Tab-separated table of C-alpha atoms in Angstrom:
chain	number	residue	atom	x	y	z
A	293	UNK	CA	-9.278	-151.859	16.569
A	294	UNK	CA	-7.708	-150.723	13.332
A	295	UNK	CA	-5.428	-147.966	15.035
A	296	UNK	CA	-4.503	-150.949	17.884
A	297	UNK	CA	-3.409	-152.986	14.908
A	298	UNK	CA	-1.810	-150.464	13.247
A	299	UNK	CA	0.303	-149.604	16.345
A	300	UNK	CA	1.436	-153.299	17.475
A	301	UNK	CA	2.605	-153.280	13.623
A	302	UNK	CA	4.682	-150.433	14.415
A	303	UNK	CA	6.009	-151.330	17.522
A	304	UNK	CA	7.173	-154.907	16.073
A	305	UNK	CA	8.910	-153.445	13.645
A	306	UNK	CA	10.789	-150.420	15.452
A	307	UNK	CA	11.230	-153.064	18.329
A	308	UNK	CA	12.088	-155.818	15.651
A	309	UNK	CA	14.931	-153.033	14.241
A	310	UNK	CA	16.237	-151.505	17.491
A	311	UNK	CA	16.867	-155.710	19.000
A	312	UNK	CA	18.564	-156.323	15.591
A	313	UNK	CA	20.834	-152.958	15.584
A	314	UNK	CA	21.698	-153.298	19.781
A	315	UNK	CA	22.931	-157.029	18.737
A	316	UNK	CA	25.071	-155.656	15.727
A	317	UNK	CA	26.691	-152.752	17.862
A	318	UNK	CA	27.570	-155.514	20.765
A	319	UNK	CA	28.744	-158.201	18.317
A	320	UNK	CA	30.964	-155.308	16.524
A	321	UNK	CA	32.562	-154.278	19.818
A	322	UNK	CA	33.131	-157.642	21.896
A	323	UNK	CA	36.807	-158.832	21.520
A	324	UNK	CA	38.310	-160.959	19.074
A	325	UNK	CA	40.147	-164.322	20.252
A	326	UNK	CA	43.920	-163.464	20.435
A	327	UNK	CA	45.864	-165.072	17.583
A	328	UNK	CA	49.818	-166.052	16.569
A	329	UNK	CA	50.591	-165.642	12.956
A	330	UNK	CA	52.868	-167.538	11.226
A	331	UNK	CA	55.086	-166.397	8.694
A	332	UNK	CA	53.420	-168.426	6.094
A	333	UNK	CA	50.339	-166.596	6.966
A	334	UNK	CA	49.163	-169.647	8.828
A	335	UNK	CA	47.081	-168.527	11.787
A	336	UNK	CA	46.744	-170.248	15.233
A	337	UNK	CA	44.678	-169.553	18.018
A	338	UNK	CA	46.508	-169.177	21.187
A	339	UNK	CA	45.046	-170.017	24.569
A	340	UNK	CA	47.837	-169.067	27.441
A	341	UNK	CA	47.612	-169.574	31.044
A	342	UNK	CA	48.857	-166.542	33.391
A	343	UNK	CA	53.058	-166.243	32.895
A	344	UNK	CA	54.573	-167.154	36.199
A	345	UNK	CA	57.636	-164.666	37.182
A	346	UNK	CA	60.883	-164.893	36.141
A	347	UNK	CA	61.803	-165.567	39.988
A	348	UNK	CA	59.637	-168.677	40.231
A	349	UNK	CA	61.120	-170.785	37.573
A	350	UNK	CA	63.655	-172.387	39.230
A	351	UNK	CA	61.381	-173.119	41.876
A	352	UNK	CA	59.078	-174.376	39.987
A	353	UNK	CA	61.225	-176.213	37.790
A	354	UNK	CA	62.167	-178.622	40.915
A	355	UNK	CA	58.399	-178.829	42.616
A	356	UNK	CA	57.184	-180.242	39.473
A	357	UNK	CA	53.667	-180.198	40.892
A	358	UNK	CA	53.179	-176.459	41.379
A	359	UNK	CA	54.835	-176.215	37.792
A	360	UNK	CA	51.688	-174.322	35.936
A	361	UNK	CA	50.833	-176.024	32.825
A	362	UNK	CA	51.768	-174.204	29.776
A	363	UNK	CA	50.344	-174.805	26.445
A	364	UNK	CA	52.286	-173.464	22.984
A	365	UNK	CA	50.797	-173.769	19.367
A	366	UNK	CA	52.846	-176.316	17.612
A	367	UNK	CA	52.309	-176.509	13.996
A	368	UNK	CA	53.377	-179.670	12.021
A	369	UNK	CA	55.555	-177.313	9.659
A	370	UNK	CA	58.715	-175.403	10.783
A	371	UNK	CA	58.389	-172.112	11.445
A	372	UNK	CA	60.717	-169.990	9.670
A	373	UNK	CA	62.220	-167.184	11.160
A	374	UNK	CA	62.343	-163.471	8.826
A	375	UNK	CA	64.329	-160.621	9.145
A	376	UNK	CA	63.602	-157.643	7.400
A	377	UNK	CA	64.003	-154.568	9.903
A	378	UNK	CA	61.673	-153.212	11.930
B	448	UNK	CA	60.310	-177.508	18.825
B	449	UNK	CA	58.133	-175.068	20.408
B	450	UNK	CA	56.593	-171.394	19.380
B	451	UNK	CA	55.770	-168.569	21.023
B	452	UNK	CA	54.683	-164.670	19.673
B	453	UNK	CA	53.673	-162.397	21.052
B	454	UNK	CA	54.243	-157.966	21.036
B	455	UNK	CA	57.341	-156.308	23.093
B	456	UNK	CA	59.278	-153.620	22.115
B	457	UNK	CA	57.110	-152.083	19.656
B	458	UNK	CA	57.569	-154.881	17.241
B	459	UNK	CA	56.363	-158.769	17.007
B	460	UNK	CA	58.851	-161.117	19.378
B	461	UNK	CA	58.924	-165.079	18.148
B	462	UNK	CA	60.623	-167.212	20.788
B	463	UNK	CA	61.714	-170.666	19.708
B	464	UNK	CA	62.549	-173.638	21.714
B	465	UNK	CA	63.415	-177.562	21.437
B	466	UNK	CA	63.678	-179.814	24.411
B	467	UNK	CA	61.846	-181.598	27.389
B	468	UNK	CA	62.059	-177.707	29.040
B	469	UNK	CA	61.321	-175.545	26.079
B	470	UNK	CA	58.377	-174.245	27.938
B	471	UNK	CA	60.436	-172.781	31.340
B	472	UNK	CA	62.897	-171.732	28.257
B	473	UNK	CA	60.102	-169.490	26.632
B	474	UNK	CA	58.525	-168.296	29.640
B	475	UNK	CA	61.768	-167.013	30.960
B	476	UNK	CA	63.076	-165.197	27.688
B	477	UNK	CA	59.014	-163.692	27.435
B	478	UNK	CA	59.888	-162.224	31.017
B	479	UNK	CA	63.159	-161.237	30.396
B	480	UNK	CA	62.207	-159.312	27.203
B	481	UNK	CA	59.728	-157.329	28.730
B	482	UNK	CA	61.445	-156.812	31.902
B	483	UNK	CA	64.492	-155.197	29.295
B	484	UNK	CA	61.832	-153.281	27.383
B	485	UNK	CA	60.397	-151.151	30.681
B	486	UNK	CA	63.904	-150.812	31.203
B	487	UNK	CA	65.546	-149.581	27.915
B	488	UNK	CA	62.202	-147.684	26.640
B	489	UNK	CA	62.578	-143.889	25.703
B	490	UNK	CA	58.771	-143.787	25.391
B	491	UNK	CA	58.245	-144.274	29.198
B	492	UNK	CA	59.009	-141.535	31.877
B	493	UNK	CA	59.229	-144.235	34.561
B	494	UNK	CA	62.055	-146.301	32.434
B	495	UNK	CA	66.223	-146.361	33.290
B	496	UNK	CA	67.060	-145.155	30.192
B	497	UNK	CA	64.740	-141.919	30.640
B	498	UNK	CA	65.803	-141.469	34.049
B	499	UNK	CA	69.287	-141.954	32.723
B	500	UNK	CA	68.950	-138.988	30.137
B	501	UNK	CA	67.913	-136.567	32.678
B	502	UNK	CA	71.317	-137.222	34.913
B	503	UNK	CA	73.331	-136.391	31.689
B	504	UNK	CA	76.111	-134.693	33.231
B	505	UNK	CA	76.349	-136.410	36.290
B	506	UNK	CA	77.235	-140.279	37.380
B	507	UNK	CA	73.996	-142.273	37.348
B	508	UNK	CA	74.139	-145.481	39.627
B	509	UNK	CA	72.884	-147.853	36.637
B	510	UNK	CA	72.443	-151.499	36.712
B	511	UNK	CA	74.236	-153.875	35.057
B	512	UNK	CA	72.173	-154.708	32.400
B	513	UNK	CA	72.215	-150.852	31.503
B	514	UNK	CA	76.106	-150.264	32.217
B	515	UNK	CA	76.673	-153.582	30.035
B	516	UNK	CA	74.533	-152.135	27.229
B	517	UNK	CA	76.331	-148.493	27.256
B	518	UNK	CA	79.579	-149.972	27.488
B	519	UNK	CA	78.709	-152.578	24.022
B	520	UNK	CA	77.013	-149.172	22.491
B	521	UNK	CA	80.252	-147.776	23.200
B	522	UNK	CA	82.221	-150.310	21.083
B	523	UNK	CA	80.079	-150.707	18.500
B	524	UNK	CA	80.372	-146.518	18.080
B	525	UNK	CA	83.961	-147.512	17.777
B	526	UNK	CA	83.881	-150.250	15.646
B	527	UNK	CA	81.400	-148.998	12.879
B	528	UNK	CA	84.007	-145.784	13.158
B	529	UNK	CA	80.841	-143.371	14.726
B	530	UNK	CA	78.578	-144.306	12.342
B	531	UNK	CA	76.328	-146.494	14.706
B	532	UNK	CA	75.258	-143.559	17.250
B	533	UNK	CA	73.149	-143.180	20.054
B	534	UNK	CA	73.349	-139.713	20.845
B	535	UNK	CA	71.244	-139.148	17.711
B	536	UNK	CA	67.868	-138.760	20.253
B	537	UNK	CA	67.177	-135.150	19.495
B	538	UNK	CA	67.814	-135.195	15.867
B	539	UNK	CA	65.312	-138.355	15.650
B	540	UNK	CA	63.239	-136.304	17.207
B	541	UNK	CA	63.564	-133.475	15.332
B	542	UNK	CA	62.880	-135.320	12.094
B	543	UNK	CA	59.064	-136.180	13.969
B	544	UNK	CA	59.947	-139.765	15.552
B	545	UNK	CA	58.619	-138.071	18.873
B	546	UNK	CA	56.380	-140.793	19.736
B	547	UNK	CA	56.149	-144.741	20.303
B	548	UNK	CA	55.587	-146.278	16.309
B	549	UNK	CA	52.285	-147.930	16.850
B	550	UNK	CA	50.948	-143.840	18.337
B	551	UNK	CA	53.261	-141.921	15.793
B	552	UNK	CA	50.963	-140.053	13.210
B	553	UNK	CA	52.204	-141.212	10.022
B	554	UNK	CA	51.130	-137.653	8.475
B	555	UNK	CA	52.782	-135.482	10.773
B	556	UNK	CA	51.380	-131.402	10.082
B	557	UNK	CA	54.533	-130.477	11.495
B	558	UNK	CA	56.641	-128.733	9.204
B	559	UNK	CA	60.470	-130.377	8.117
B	560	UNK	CA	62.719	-128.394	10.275
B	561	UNK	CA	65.404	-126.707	7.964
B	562	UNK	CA	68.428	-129.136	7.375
B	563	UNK	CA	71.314	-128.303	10.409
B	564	UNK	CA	74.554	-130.047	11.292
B	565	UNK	CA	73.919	-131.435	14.325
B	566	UNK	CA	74.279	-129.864	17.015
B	567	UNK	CA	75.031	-132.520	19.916
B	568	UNK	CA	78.268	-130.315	21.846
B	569	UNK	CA	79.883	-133.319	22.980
B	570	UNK	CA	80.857	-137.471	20.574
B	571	UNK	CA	78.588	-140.224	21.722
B	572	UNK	CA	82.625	-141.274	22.169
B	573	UNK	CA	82.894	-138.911	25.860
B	574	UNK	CA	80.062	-141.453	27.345
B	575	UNK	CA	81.601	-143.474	30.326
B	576	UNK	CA	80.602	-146.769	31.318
B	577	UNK	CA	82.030	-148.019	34.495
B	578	UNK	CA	80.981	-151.466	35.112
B	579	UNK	CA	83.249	-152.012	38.023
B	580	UNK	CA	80.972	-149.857	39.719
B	581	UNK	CA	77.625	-150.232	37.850
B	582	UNK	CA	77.290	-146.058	36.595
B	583	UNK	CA	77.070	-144.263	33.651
B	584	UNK	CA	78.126	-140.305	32.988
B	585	UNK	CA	76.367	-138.873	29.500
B	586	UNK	CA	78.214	-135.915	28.888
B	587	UNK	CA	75.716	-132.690	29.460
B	588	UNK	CA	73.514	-131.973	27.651
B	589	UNK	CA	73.673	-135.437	25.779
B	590	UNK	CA	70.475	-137.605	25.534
B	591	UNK	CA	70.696	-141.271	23.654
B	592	UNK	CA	68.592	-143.864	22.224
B	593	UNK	CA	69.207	-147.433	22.799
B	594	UNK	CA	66.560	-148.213	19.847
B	595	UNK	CA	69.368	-148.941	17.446
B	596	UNK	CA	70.835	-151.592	20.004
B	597	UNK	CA	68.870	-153.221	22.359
B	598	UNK	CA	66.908	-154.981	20.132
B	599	UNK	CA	69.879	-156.931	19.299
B	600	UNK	CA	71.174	-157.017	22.549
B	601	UNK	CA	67.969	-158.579	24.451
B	602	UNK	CA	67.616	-160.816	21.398
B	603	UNK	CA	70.971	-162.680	21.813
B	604	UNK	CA	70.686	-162.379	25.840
B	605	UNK	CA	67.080	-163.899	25.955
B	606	UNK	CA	68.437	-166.792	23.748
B	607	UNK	CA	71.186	-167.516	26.309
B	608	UNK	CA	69.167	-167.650	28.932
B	609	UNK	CA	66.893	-170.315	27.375
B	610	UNK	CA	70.208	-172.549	26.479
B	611	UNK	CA	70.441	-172.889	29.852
B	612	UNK	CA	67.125	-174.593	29.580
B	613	UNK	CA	67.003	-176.143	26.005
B	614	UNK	CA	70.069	-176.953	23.767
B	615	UNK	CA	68.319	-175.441	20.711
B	616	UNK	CA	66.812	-172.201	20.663
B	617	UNK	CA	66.483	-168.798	18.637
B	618	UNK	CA	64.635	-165.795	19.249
B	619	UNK	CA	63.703	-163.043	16.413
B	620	UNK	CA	62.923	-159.085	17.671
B	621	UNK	CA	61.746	-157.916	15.088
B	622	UNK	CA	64.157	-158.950	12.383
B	623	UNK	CA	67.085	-159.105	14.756
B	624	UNK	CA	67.494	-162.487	15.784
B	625	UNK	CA	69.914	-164.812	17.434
B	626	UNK	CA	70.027	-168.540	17.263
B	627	UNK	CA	71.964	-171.290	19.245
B	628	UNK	CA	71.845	-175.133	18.020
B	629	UNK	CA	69.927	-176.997	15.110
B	630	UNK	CA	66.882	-177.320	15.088
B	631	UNK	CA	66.690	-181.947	15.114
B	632	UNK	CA	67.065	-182.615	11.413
B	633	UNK	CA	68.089	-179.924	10.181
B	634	UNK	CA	71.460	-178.488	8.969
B	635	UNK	CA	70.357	-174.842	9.182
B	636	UNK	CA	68.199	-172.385	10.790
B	637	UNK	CA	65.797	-170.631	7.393
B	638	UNK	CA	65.533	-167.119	7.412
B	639	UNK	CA	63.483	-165.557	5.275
B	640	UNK	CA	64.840	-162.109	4.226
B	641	UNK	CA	61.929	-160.010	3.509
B	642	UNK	CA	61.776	-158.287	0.383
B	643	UNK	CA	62.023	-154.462	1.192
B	644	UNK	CA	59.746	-153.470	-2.080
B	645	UNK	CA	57.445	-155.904	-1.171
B	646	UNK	CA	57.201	-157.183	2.844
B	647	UNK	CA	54.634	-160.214	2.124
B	648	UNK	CA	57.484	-161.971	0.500
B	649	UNK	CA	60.386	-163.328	1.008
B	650	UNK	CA	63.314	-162.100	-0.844
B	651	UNK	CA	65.676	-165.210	-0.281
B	652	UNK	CA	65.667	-167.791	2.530
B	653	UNK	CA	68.968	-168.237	4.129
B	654	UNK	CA	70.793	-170.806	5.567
B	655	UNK	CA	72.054	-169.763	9.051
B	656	UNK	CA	73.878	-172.305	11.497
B	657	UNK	CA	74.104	-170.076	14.488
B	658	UNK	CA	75.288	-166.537	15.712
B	659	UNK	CA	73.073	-163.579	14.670
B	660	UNK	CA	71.549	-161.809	12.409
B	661	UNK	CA	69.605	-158.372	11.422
B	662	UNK	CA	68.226	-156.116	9.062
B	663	UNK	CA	68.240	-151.896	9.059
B	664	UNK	CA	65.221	-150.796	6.559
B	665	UNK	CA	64.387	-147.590	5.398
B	666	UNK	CA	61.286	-149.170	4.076
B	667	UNK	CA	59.943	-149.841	7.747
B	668	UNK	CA	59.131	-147.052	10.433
B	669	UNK	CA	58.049	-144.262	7.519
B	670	UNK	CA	56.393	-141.357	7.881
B	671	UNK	CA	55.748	-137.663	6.378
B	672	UNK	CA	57.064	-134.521	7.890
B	673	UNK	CA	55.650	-131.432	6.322
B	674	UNK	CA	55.333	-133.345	3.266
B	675	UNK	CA	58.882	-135.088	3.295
B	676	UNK	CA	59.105	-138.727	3.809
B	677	UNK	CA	61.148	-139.367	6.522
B	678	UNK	CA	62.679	-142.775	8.561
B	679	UNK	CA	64.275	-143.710	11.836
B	680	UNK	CA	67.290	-144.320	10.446
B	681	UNK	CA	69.351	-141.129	10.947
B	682	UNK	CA	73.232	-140.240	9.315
B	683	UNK	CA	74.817	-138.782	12.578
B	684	UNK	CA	76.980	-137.036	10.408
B	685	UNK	CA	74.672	-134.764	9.420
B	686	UNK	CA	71.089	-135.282	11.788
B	687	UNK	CA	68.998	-136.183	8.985
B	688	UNK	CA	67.339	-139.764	7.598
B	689	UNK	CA	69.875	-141.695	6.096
B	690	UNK	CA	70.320	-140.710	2.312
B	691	UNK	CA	71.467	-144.351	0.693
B	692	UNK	CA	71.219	-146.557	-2.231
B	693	UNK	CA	70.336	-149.599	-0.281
B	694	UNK	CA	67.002	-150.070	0.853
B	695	UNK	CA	68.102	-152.847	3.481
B	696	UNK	CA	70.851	-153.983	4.472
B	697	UNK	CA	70.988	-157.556	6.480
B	698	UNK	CA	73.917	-158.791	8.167
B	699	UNK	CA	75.515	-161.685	10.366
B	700	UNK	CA	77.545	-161.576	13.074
B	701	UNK	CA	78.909	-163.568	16.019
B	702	UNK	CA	77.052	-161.375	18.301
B	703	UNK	CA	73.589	-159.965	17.833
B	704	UNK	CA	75.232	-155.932	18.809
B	705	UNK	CA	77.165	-156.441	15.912
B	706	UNK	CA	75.205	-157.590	13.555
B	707	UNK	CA	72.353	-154.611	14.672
B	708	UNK	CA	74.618	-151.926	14.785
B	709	UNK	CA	76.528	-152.754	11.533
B	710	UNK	CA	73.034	-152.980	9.417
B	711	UNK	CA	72.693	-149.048	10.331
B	712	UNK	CA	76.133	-148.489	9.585
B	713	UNK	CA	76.438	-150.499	6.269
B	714	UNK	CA	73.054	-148.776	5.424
B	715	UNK	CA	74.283	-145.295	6.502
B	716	UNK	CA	77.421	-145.933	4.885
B	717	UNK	CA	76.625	-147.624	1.301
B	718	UNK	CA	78.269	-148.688	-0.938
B	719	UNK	CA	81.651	-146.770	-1.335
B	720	UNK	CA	82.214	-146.544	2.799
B	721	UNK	CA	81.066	-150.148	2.931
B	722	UNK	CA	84.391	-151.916	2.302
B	723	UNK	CA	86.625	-149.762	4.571
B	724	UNK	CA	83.886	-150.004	7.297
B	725	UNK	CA	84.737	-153.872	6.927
B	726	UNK	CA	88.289	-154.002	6.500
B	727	UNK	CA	89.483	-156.366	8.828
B	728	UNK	CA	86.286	-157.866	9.978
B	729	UNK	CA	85.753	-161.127	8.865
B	730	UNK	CA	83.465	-162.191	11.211
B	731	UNK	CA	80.740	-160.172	9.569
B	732	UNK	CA	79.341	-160.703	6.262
B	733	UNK	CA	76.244	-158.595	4.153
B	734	UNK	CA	73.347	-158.682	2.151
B	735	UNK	CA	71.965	-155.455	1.099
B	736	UNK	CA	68.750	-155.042	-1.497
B	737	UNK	CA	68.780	-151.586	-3.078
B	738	UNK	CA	65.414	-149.411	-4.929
B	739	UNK	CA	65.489	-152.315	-8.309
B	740	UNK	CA	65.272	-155.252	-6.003
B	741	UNK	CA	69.164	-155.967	-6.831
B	742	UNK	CA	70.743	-157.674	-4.179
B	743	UNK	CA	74.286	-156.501	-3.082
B	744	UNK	CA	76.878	-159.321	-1.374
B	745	UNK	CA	80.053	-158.469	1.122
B	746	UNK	CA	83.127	-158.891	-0.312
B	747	UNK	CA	83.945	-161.544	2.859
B	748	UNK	CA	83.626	-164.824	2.202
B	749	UNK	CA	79.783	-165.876	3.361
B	750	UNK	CA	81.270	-169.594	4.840
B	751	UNK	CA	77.602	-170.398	7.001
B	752	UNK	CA	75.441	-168.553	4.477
B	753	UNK	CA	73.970	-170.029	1.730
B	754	UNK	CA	71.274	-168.012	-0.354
B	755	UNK	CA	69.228	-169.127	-3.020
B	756	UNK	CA	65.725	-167.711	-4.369
């Protein structure tokens, strides 16, 4: 009885440690959400539908109910352009 | 006014748009940008340009957009008097810039090749551009880079095409960035021109109205050859990375090619050259920032550019 206990103490805790270190791995390697920074340093999370192609704008411009909806970040600040090579 | 960033062309893109259509305005200029970027790419065996380098000697059948860009390359060779080159390829990659930026090893353990003239046989002058009938001729032996163009050039293109869209609109590549319009409210477009000693902050903000502007850095794009720091900026007088007081220079121009290609010049050129490289070109003013942080004006009047700290 005292070895049984002994080994369902063990196996919690190496079971316990291995759950806990399989969670950390997958948590450290599952994708970030994609993100626009703003030259302020203000960041903004994006969420983009699929880009039509550049041939099915016009088309799409005048069959305004295929026209995919497209959703841009707009910040209540003006966004100020930078130059400083690249 | 609408945003959009995202990555093209090995640097971050920000497309800007105001109007009932800004969206069809951004979504086109996205497409066009990358559409010129698997074109114009020298990191991409499958692009125009590298198929364009391997015919050198011979006419290539080029499209438009290419044959348009060769034949502005050509005039901007002429106008900054050679100093704005594109037949620099080998020595840039010579000096370790072998690579795309992002997969360049900023500690290179190849050694600095000894210092050489170059050694390109024929000017970046005997390139032909025929756009009557949409070819191109390199001279043999002659490969080019579009990297110190097309920036520029796709910048100011991708902004006309969303005017036809929106009546206000700018895109930046990079630091190379064309505007058309004001933005509602406003008298000028803000710039920020980043600080070259320190690239969190802004140096100045500028007031822009419209046209183009852009910045050549040998603070950007660094790396270490053998233990020598080198940059993509290189003096095709000599092959090497541009040996100048000025850390930056920024400047504004009517057209986005301009402004580009004279940035590299002014910075190849400094400060003595700098004033017979303008002489009779009012249309483009400077701003250059050398080592101390001091900043350096053109001697043409800056009408549309007002600066203050």
């Amino acid at each position: 009885m005292k070895l049984y206990r002994k080994f369902l103490r063990l196996w919690l805790a190496v079971s316990s440690f291995a759950g806990f270190l399989t969670g950390w791995v997958f948590l450290a390697h599952s994708a970030g959400p994609e993100t626009v920074t703003m030259p302020d340093g203000a960041t903004i999370v994006l969420d983009l539908p699929p880009i039509p192609s550049v041939d099915d704008f016009a088309a799409a411009e005048s069959d305004a109910g295929s026209v995919q909806s497209f959703t841009f970040s707009q910040p209540s600040f003006p966004v100020r352009m930078r130059t400083g090579g690249s | 006014m609408q945003y959009y960033q995202f990555r093209a062309m090995n640097t971050d893109v920000l497309l800007v748009a105001e109007g009932p259509r800004a969206g069809t305005a951004i979504q086109a200029a996205q497409s066009f940008i990358e559409a010129c970027e698997r074109r114009f790419t020298r990191f991409s065996e499958t692009s125009e340009l590298a198929a364009l380098n391997r015919s050198a000697g011979d006419w290539f059948a080029a499209s438009p957009d290419m044959t348009a860009l060769i034949a502005a390359a050509l005039d901007c060779h002429r106008a900054t008097q050679g100093l704005f080159d594109p037949s620099i390829l080998p020595d840039l990659q010579a000096a370790g810039y072998t690579l795309s930026f992002d997969q360049l090893p900023r500690l290179s353990p190849d050694p600095k090749p000894a210092s050489r003239l170059r050694t390109a046989s024929s000017p970046f002058s005997a390139v032909k551009a025929d756009p009557v009938n949409s070819r191109v001729r390199l001279p043999a032996g002659m490969q080019v880079d579009l990297g110190g163009i097309a920036k520029g050039w796709i910048a100011e293109k991708a902004a006309r095409l969303m005017a036809g869209f929106v009546p206000v609109c700018g895109v930046n590549a990079g630091g190379d960035l064309f505007v058309i319009g004001l933005p509602s409210g406003q008298k000028a477009w803000e710039i920020g021109l980043e600080d070259p000693l320190d690239p969190a902050r802004d140096l100045l903000v500028l007031l822009v109205e419209s046209g183009a502007a852009a910045t050549s850095s040998v603070a950007k794009r660094v790396w270490q050859q053998g233990g020598t720091k080198r940059h993509h900026l290189i003096d095709p007088r000599n092959g090497e990375p541009a040996e100048s007081p000025w850390l930056s220079v920024t400047v504004f121009a009517p057209r986005a090619v301009l402004a580009e290609t004279f940035a590299k010049a002014l910075l190849i050129a400094g400060p003595e050259k700098s004033q017979s490289l303008l002489e009779n070109r009012p249309d483009i003013s400077f701003l250059a920032v050398d080592s101390r942080g001091q900043i350096w004006k053109s001697p043409t009047e800056m009408e549309k550019i007002y600066a203050f700290a």
